[in-house]
Amino acid sequence: MVSLKTEQPTLGALRDAIPDHCFERSATRSLLYVARDVLYAGVLIYAASYIDSIPTGSLRIVAWTLYTFLQGCVGTGLWILAHECGHGAFSPSTRLNNFVGWALHSALMVPYYSWKITHARHHRYTGHLTRDTAFVPYTESEFMENRKLSVLDQVHELIEETPLATSVAHLLGHQLFGWQMYMFQYVSAGKESIPGVDDVAKARNLSHYAPNGTLWVPGQGLLIFLTDMGLLMTASVWGYVGWQFGWQKVVLLYVIPYFWVHHWLVAITYLHHTHPSVPHFSPEKWSFTSGALCTIDRSFGFIGRHFMHEIIDYHVVHHLFPRIPFYHAQEATEAIQPLLQEHYHETKDESFLKSLVDTFHRCCHANSNRSDGFDFPGSDSGAS
């Protein structure tokens, strides 16, 4: 194993390097970003109301395609602002944070409090091989234990090396339905990521929508009920739109952008926490700071900076100090980079989408070939 040249800085040293004003949260500034993004969404819906009057069918297809893509980018930005609320980075007011986060996430059919609870566990145990909740890889023994030698699996083994199977079928399924699978079945979470549950694989009722589900500790059921009420309100609004104007309009105006939003969120989260050379740590070797520093900063150009509020570009500092507002993340990152040196991971010179395809392909194969306790170069991990 290759050793790092410099010692990992402490969390306190990193905090001291960041200017105090980077931790200041402004409700006014945050609400202005919400207003901007809501305005974008409204303008796009208004413009879309004229698409069907375009006389040429091919141009209408182009116009609807452009609308759904742009609305997906705007929706992702609103999702991220609600994400700020969930971390308390939106404003100093907990009530305002929760109200805005609940309203925005409900409008996007995202269960706000449910997500907030499990996402907090992800931040608490980032990079932990058994307690993290997002994209936790199997160890070899877990992989073999969960593998079923069915006819379908044998066919899968025959085709999994082909570019079509890996880059198209698997990746599309991952991007289109990964979020829904996490919401309904808690997929990709570590086996000990639920308080009081020894093995997630043996637990029942793992839905983020169930007030009496296994994911919650006593007393949290009411928050899940409030979450579900928000989702029901949004579904009712779009149900009324479909009844009045036709379900095709609902699909074009909302459903396709919905899948765009969650495509971007799955891609962003996956690339922030997955790289062939970045580990997950065994319980014996994990620490909060080590796990947070195994996050990867990436880049998606103008779209990532403007529409997605730079969450792609500056995510390492967010995992170290999640209450830093996104509009201070660049300055905070630049302040800690001299201390981190090779402990800081970034791939901003790569195409975001190319990174998604390459990382997915490489890590899928690595996941089925590594052994327990494998140490990656430059890390002190128990697995990756």
Coordinates of C-alpha atoms in Angstrom, one line a residue:
M1 CA 0.0 0.0 0.0
V2 CA 1.3 3.5 -0.9
S3 CA 1.6 5.8 2.1
L4 CA 0.5 9.4 2.1
K5 CA 3.3 11.9 2.3
T6 CA 1.5 14.2 4.8
E7 CA -0.4 13.5 8.0
Q8 CA -4.2 14.0 7.8
P9 CA -5.1 17.3 9.4
T10 CA -7.5 17.3 12.3
L11 CA -11.0 18.6 12.0
G12 CA -10.2 21.4 14.4
A13 CA -7.2 22.5 12.3
L14 CA -9.4 22.6 9.2
R15 CA -12.1 24.6 11.1
D16 CA -9.5 27.1 12.2
A17 CA -8.3 27.6 8.6
I18 CA -11.8 28.7 7.4
P19 CA -12.8 32.3 7.8
D20 CA -15.6 32.7 10.4
H21 CA -17.9 34.5 7.9
C22 CA -18.1 31.3 5.8
F23 CA -20.2 29.8 8.6
E24 CA -22.7 32.7 8.5
R25 CA -26.1 31.8 7.1
S26 CA -28.4 34.4 5.6
A27 CA -32.1 33.7 5.3
T28 CA -32.5 36.7 2.9
R29 CA -29.8 35.5 0.6
S30 CA -31.1 31.9 0.6
L31 CA -34.7 32.9 0.0
L32 CA -33.5 35.0 -3.0
Y33 CA -32.0 31.9 -4.5
V34 CA -35.3 30.1 -4.0
A35 CA -37.2 33.0 -5.6
R36 CA -34.8 32.9 -8.6
D37 CA -35.2 29.2 -9.1
V38 CA -39.0 29.3 -8.7
L39 CA -39.0 32.1 -11.3
Y40 CA -37.0 30.0 -13.6
A41 CA -39.5 27.1 -13.2
G42 CA -42.5 29.4 -13.8
V43 CA -41.0 31.0 -16.9
L44 CA -40.3 27.5 -18.3
I45 CA -43.9 26.4 -17.7
Y46 CA -45.2 29.5 -19.3
A47 CA -43.0 29.0 -22.3
A48 CA -44.1 25.4 -22.5
S49 CA -47.7 26.5 -22.8
Y50 CA -46.9 27.7 -26.3
I51 CA -45.0 24.6 -27.5
D52 CA -48.1 22.8 -28.9
S53 CA -48.8 25.8 -31.1
I54 CA -45.6 25.1 -33.0
P55 CA -46.7 23.8 -36.4
T56 CA -43.8 21.4 -37.1
G57 CA -43.9 18.1 -35.2
S58 CA -40.1 17.7 -35.1
L59 CA -39.7 21.2 -33.7
R60 CA -42.3 20.5 -31.0
I61 CA -40.2 17.4 -30.0
V62 CA -37.1 19.5 -29.8
A63 CA -38.9 22.2 -27.7
W64 CA -40.3 19.6 -25.3
T65 CA -36.9 17.9 -25.0
L66 CA -35.3 21.3 -24.2
Y67 CA -38.0 22.2 -21.7
T68 CA -37.8 18.9 -19.8
F69 CA -34.0 19.1 -19.6
L70 CA -33.9 22.7 -18.4
Q71 CA -36.7 22.1 -15.9
G72 CA -34.8 19.1 -14.6
C73 CA -31.8 21.4 -14.0
V74 CA -33.9 24.0 -12.3
G75 CA -35.6 21.3 -10.2
T76 CA -32.3 19.9 -9.2
G77 CA -31.3 23.4 -8.0
L78 CA -34.5 23.6 -5.9
W79 CA -33.7 20.1 -4.5
I80 CA -30.3 21.3 -3.4
L81 CA -31.7 24.4 -1.7
A82 CA -34.0 22.0 0.3
H83 CA -30.9 20.0 1.0
E84 CA -29.4 23.2 2.5
C85 CA -32.5 23.4 4.7
G86 CA -32.1 19.8 5.9
H87 CA -28.5 20.6 7.1
G88 CA -29.5 23.9 8.8
A89 CA -27.3 25.8 6.2
F90 CA -30.2 27.7 4.7
S91 CA -30.8 30.1 7.6
P92 CA -30.2 30.4 11.4
S93 CA -33.9 29.5 11.9
T94 CA -34.8 25.8 12.3
R95 CA -38.5 26.5 11.7
L96 CA -37.8 28.4 8.5
N97 CA -35.3 25.7 7.3
N98 CA -37.8 22.9 7.9
F99 CA -40.8 24.8 6.3
V100 CA -38.9 25.8 3.2
G101 CA -37.2 22.3 2.9
W102 CA -40.6 20.6 3.4
A103 CA -42.3 22.8 0.8
L104 CA -39.6 22.5 -1.8
H105 CA -39.1 18.8 -1.4
S106 CA -42.8 18.1 -1.3
A107 CA -43.2 20.0 -4.6
L108 CA -40.5 17.7 -6.1
M109 CA -42.2 14.6 -4.6
V110 CA -39.3 14.1 -2.2
P111 CA -40.1 12.9 1.4
Y112 CA -38.4 15.8 3.2
Y113 CA -38.2 14.6 6.8
S114 CA -37.6 11.0 5.8
W115 CA -34.7 12.0 3.6
K116 CA -33.4 14.4 6.3
I117 CA -33.2 11.6 8.9
T118 CA -31.4 9.0 6.7
H119 CA -29.2 11.7 5.1
A120 CA -28.0 12.8 8.5
R121 CA -26.8 9.2 9.1
H122 CA -25.0 9.4 5.8
H123 CA -23.1 12.5 6.9
R124 CA -22.5 11.1 10.4
Y125 CA -20.9 7.9 8.9
T126 CA -19.6 8.9 5.5
G127 CA -17.2 6.3 4.2
H128 CA -18.1 3.8 6.9
L129 CA -18.4 0.3 5.4
T130 CA -21.3 -0.8 7.6
R131 CA -23.0 2.4 8.8
D132 CA -23.0 4.7 5.8
T133 CA -26.3 4.9 3.9
A134 CA -25.3 5.9 0.4
F135 CA -23.6 3.6 -2.2
V136 CA -21.9 1.4 0.3
P137 CA -20.1 -1.4 -1.6
Y138 CA -20.2 -5.1 -0.7
T139 CA -17.2 -6.8 0.7
E140 CA -16.3 -10.0 -1.1
S141 CA -18.0 -12.2 1.5
E142 CA -21.2 -10.1 1.4
F143 CA -21.2 -10.2 -2.4
M144 CA -20.9 -14.0 -2.5
E145 CA -23.5 -14.4 0.3
N146 CA -26.0 -12.2 -1.5
R147 CA -25.4 -13.7 -4.9
K148 CA -28.0 -16.2 -6.1
L149 CA -26.9 -18.8 -8.6
S150 CA -30.1 -18.6 -10.7
V151 CA -30.4 -18.9 -14.4
L152 CA -30.7 -15.1 -14.6
D153 CA -27.5 -14.6 -12.7
Q154 CA -25.7 -17.1 -15.0
V155 CA -26.9 -15.1 -18.0
H156 CA -25.8 -11.9 -16.3
E157 CA -22.3 -13.3 -15.8
L158 CA -22.1 -14.1 -19.5
I159 CA -23.1 -10.5 -20.6
E160 CA -21.8 -8.3 -17.8
E161 CA -18.4 -7.7 -19.5
T162 CA -20.0 -6.3 -22.6
P163 CA -20.2 -2.5 -23.1
L164 CA -23.9 -2.8 -23.8
A165 CA -24.8 -4.5 -20.6
T166 CA -22.6 -2.4 -18.4
S167 CA -22.8 1.0 -19.9
V168 CA -26.4 1.0 -21.1
A169 CA -28.7 -1.4 -19.3
H170 CA -27.1 -1.2 -15.9
L171 CA -26.3 2.5 -16.0
L172 CA -29.8 3.4 -17.2
G173 CA -31.4 1.4 -14.5
H174 CA -29.1 2.9 -11.9
Q175 CA -29.9 6.5 -13.1
L176 CA -33.6 6.2 -13.7
F177 CA -34.6 4.1 -10.7
G178 CA -31.8 4.4 -8.2
W179 CA -33.5 7.1 -6.2
Q180 CA -36.9 5.3 -6.1
M181 CA -35.2 2.1 -5.0
Y182 CA -33.5 4.0 -2.2
M183 CA -36.8 5.6 -1.1
F184 CA -38.8 2.4 -1.2
Q185 CA -36.2 -0.2 -0.3
Y186 CA -33.2 1.6 1.2
V187 CA -30.9 0.1 -1.3
S188 CA -27.1 0.7 -1.2
A189 CA -27.1 1.4 2.6
G190 CA -24.7 -0.3 5.0
K191 CA -25.9 -3.3 6.9
E192 CA -25.7 -1.5 10.3
S193 CA -27.0 1.9 9.1
I194 CA -30.3 1.6 11.0
P195 CA -30.2 2.2 14.8
G196 CA -31.0 -0.9 16.7
V197 CA -30.9 -3.2 13.6
D198 CA -28.0 -5.6 13.2
D199 CA -28.5 -6.3 9.5
V200 CA -30.5 -4.2 7.1
A201 CA -30.9 -7.2 4.7
K202 CA -33.0 -8.9 7.4
A203 CA -35.2 -5.8 8.2
R204 CA -38.7 -5.2 7.0
N205 CA -40.6 -2.1 6.0
L206 CA -37.6 -0.1 4.8
S207 CA -39.8 2.5 3.0
H208 CA -39.1 6.2 3.5
Y209 CA -42.9 6.7 3.3
A210 CA -44.0 4.5 6.1
P211 CA -44.5 6.3 9.5
N212 CA -44.2 3.0 11.3
G213 CA -41.2 1.9 9.2
T214 CA -38.0 0.3 10.5
L215 CA -35.9 3.3 9.5
W216 CA -37.2 5.5 12.3
V217 CA -36.6 5.6 16.0
P218 CA -39.6 6.2 18.4
G219 CA -41.1 9.7 18.1
Q220 CA -40.2 10.2 14.4
G221 CA -43.4 8.8 13.0
L222 CA -45.2 12.1 13.1
L223 CA -42.5 13.7 11.0
I224 CA -43.0 11.0 8.4
F225 CA -46.7 11.6 8.5
L226 CA -46.2 15.3 7.8
T227 CA -43.9 14.3 5.0
D228 CA -46.5 12.1 3.4
M229 CA -49.1 14.9 3.7
G230 CA -46.8 17.2 1.6
L231 CA -46.4 14.6 -1.0
L232 CA -50.2 14.0 -1.1
M233 CA -50.8 17.7 -1.6
T234 CA -48.4 17.8 -4.6
A235 CA -49.9 14.7 -6.1
S236 CA -53.4 16.2 -5.7
V237 CA -52.4 19.4 -7.6
W238 CA -50.9 17.5 -10.5
G239 CA -53.9 15.1 -10.5
Y240 CA -56.1 18.1 -10.9
V241 CA -53.9 19.4 -13.8
G242 CA -54.2 16.0 -15.4
W243 CA -57.9 15.9 -15.0
Q244 CA -58.3 19.4 -16.5
F245 CA -55.7 19.4 -19.2
G246 CA -54.8 15.8 -19.9
W247 CA -52.3 13.4 -18.5
Q248 CA -49.9 13.9 -21.4
K249 CA -49.4 17.5 -20.1
V250 CA -48.6 16.2 -16.7
V251 CA -46.0 13.8 -18.1
L252 CA -44.3 16.5 -20.2
L253 CA -44.5 19.3 -17.6
Y254 CA -43.7 17.3 -14.5
V255 CA -43.0 13.6 -14.7
I256 CA -40.1 13.7 -17.2
P257 CA -38.4 16.6 -15.4
Y258 CA -38.9 14.6 -12.2
F259 CA -36.8 11.8 -13.7
W260 CA -34.2 14.3 -14.9
V261 CA -33.9 15.7 -11.3
H262 CA -33.3 12.3 -9.8
H263 CA -31.0 11.3 -12.6
W264 CA -28.8 14.2 -11.6
L265 CA -29.1 13.6 -7.9
V266 CA -28.1 9.9 -8.2
A267 CA -25.2 10.8 -10.5
I268 CA -24.0 13.6 -8.2
T269 CA -24.2 11.5 -5.1
Y270 CA -22.6 8.5 -6.8
L271 CA -19.7 10.5 -8.2
H272 CA -19.1 12.3 -4.9
H273 CA -18.6 9.0 -3.1
T274 CA -17.4 6.5 -5.7
H275 CA -13.9 6.3 -7.3
P276 CA -11.7 3.3 -7.9
S277 CA -9.0 4.8 -5.7
V278 CA -11.1 6.2 -2.9
P279 CA -12.0 3.8 -0.1
H280 CA -14.7 2.9 2.3
F281 CA -13.3 2.2 5.8
S282 CA -13.8 -0.8 8.0
P283 CA -15.3 0.0 11.4
E284 CA -11.9 -0.4 13.0
K285 CA -10.2 2.1 10.8
W286 CA -13.0 4.6 10.2
S287 CA -13.1 8.1 11.6
F288 CA -15.5 11.0 10.8
T289 CA -12.7 13.1 9.3
S290 CA -11.2 10.3 7.2
G291 CA -14.6 9.4 5.9
A292 CA -15.5 13.0 5.0
L293 CA -12.1 13.4 3.2
C294 CA -12.9 10.4 0.9
T295 CA -15.5 12.6 -0.8
I296 CA -14.6 13.7 -4.4
D297 CA -15.1 17.2 -5.7
R298 CA -16.1 17.2 -9.4
S299 CA -17.3 19.7 -11.9
F300 CA -20.3 20.1 -14.3
G301 CA -19.4 23.4 -15.8
F302 CA -21.9 26.3 -16.0
I303 CA -24.9 24.0 -15.3
G304 CA -23.3 22.7 -12.1
R305 CA -22.2 26.2 -10.9
H306 CA -25.4 28.1 -11.7
F307 CA -28.4 25.8 -11.7
M308 CA -27.0 23.3 -9.1
H309 CA -25.5 25.8 -6.7
E310 CA -21.9 24.4 -6.9
I311 CA -22.7 21.4 -4.9
I312 CA -20.9 19.2 -7.4
D313 CA -17.7 21.4 -7.3
Y314 CA -17.3 21.8 -3.5
H315 CA -18.7 18.8 -1.7
V316 CA -15.7 17.8 0.4
V317 CA -16.0 20.9 2.6
H318 CA -19.7 20.2 2.8
H319 CA -19.1 16.9 4.4
L320 CA -16.6 18.3 6.9
F321 CA -18.8 21.3 7.8
P322 CA -22.4 20.8 6.5
R323 CA -23.7 24.0 7.9
I324 CA -21.5 26.1 5.6
P325 CA -23.9 27.6 3.0
F326 CA -23.2 26.7 -0.6
Y327 CA -22.4 30.3 -1.5
H328 CA -19.4 30.2 0.9
A329 CA -18.2 26.7 -0.1
Q330 CA -15.6 27.8 -2.7
E331 CA -13.9 30.1 -0.3
A332 CA -14.0 27.5 2.5
T333 CA -12.5 24.9 0.2
E334 CA -9.7 27.1 -1.0
A335 CA -8.9 27.9 2.7
I336 CA -8.4 24.2 3.6
Q337 CA -6.7 22.9 0.5
P338 CA -3.2 23.9 1.6
L339 CA -3.7 21.8 4.8
L340 CA -5.2 18.9 3.0
Q341 CA -2.7 18.6 0.1
E342 CA -3.1 15.0 -1.2
H343 CA -5.9 14.3 1.2
Y344 CA -8.1 16.4 -1.0
H345 CA -9.7 14.5 -3.9
E346 CA -10.9 16.3 -7.1
T347 CA -11.4 15.3 -10.7
K348 CA -12.5 18.7 -12.2
D349 CA -10.5 18.2 -15.4
E350 CA -12.8 15.3 -16.4
S351 CA -16.1 15.4 -18.2
F352 CA -18.9 14.8 -15.6
L353 CA -20.9 12.4 -17.8
K354 CA -17.8 10.6 -19.0
S355 CA -16.7 10.2 -15.3
L356 CA -20.2 8.7 -14.6
V357 CA -19.9 6.1 -17.3
D358 CA -16.2 5.3 -16.5
T359 CA -16.6 5.1 -12.7
F360 CA -19.7 3.0 -12.9
H361 CA -18.1 0.5 -15.3
R362 CA -14.8 0.3 -13.3
C363 CA -16.3 0.1 -9.9
C364 CA -19.0 -2.4 -10.8
H365 CA -16.3 -4.9 -11.8
A366 CA -14.0 -4.0 -8.9
N367 CA -17.0 -4.7 -6.6
S368 CA -17.2 -8.3 -7.6
N369 CA -13.5 -9.0 -7.7
R370 CA -12.0 -7.5 -4.5
S371 CA -11.5 -9.3 -1.2
D372 CA -12.2 -8.3 2.3
G373 CA -9.7 -5.9 3.9
F374 CA -8.3 -4.7 0.5
D375 CA -6.3 -1.5 1.0
F376 CA -6.2 1.0 -1.8
P377 CA -3.1 3.1 -2.7
G378 CA -3.0 6.2 -0.7
S379 CA -5.5 5.1 1.9
D380 CA -5.9 3.2 5.1
S381 CA -9.1 1.4 4.2
G382 CA -10.8 -1.8 5.0
A383 CA -12.5 -2.0 1.6
S384 CA -13.6 0.2 -1.2

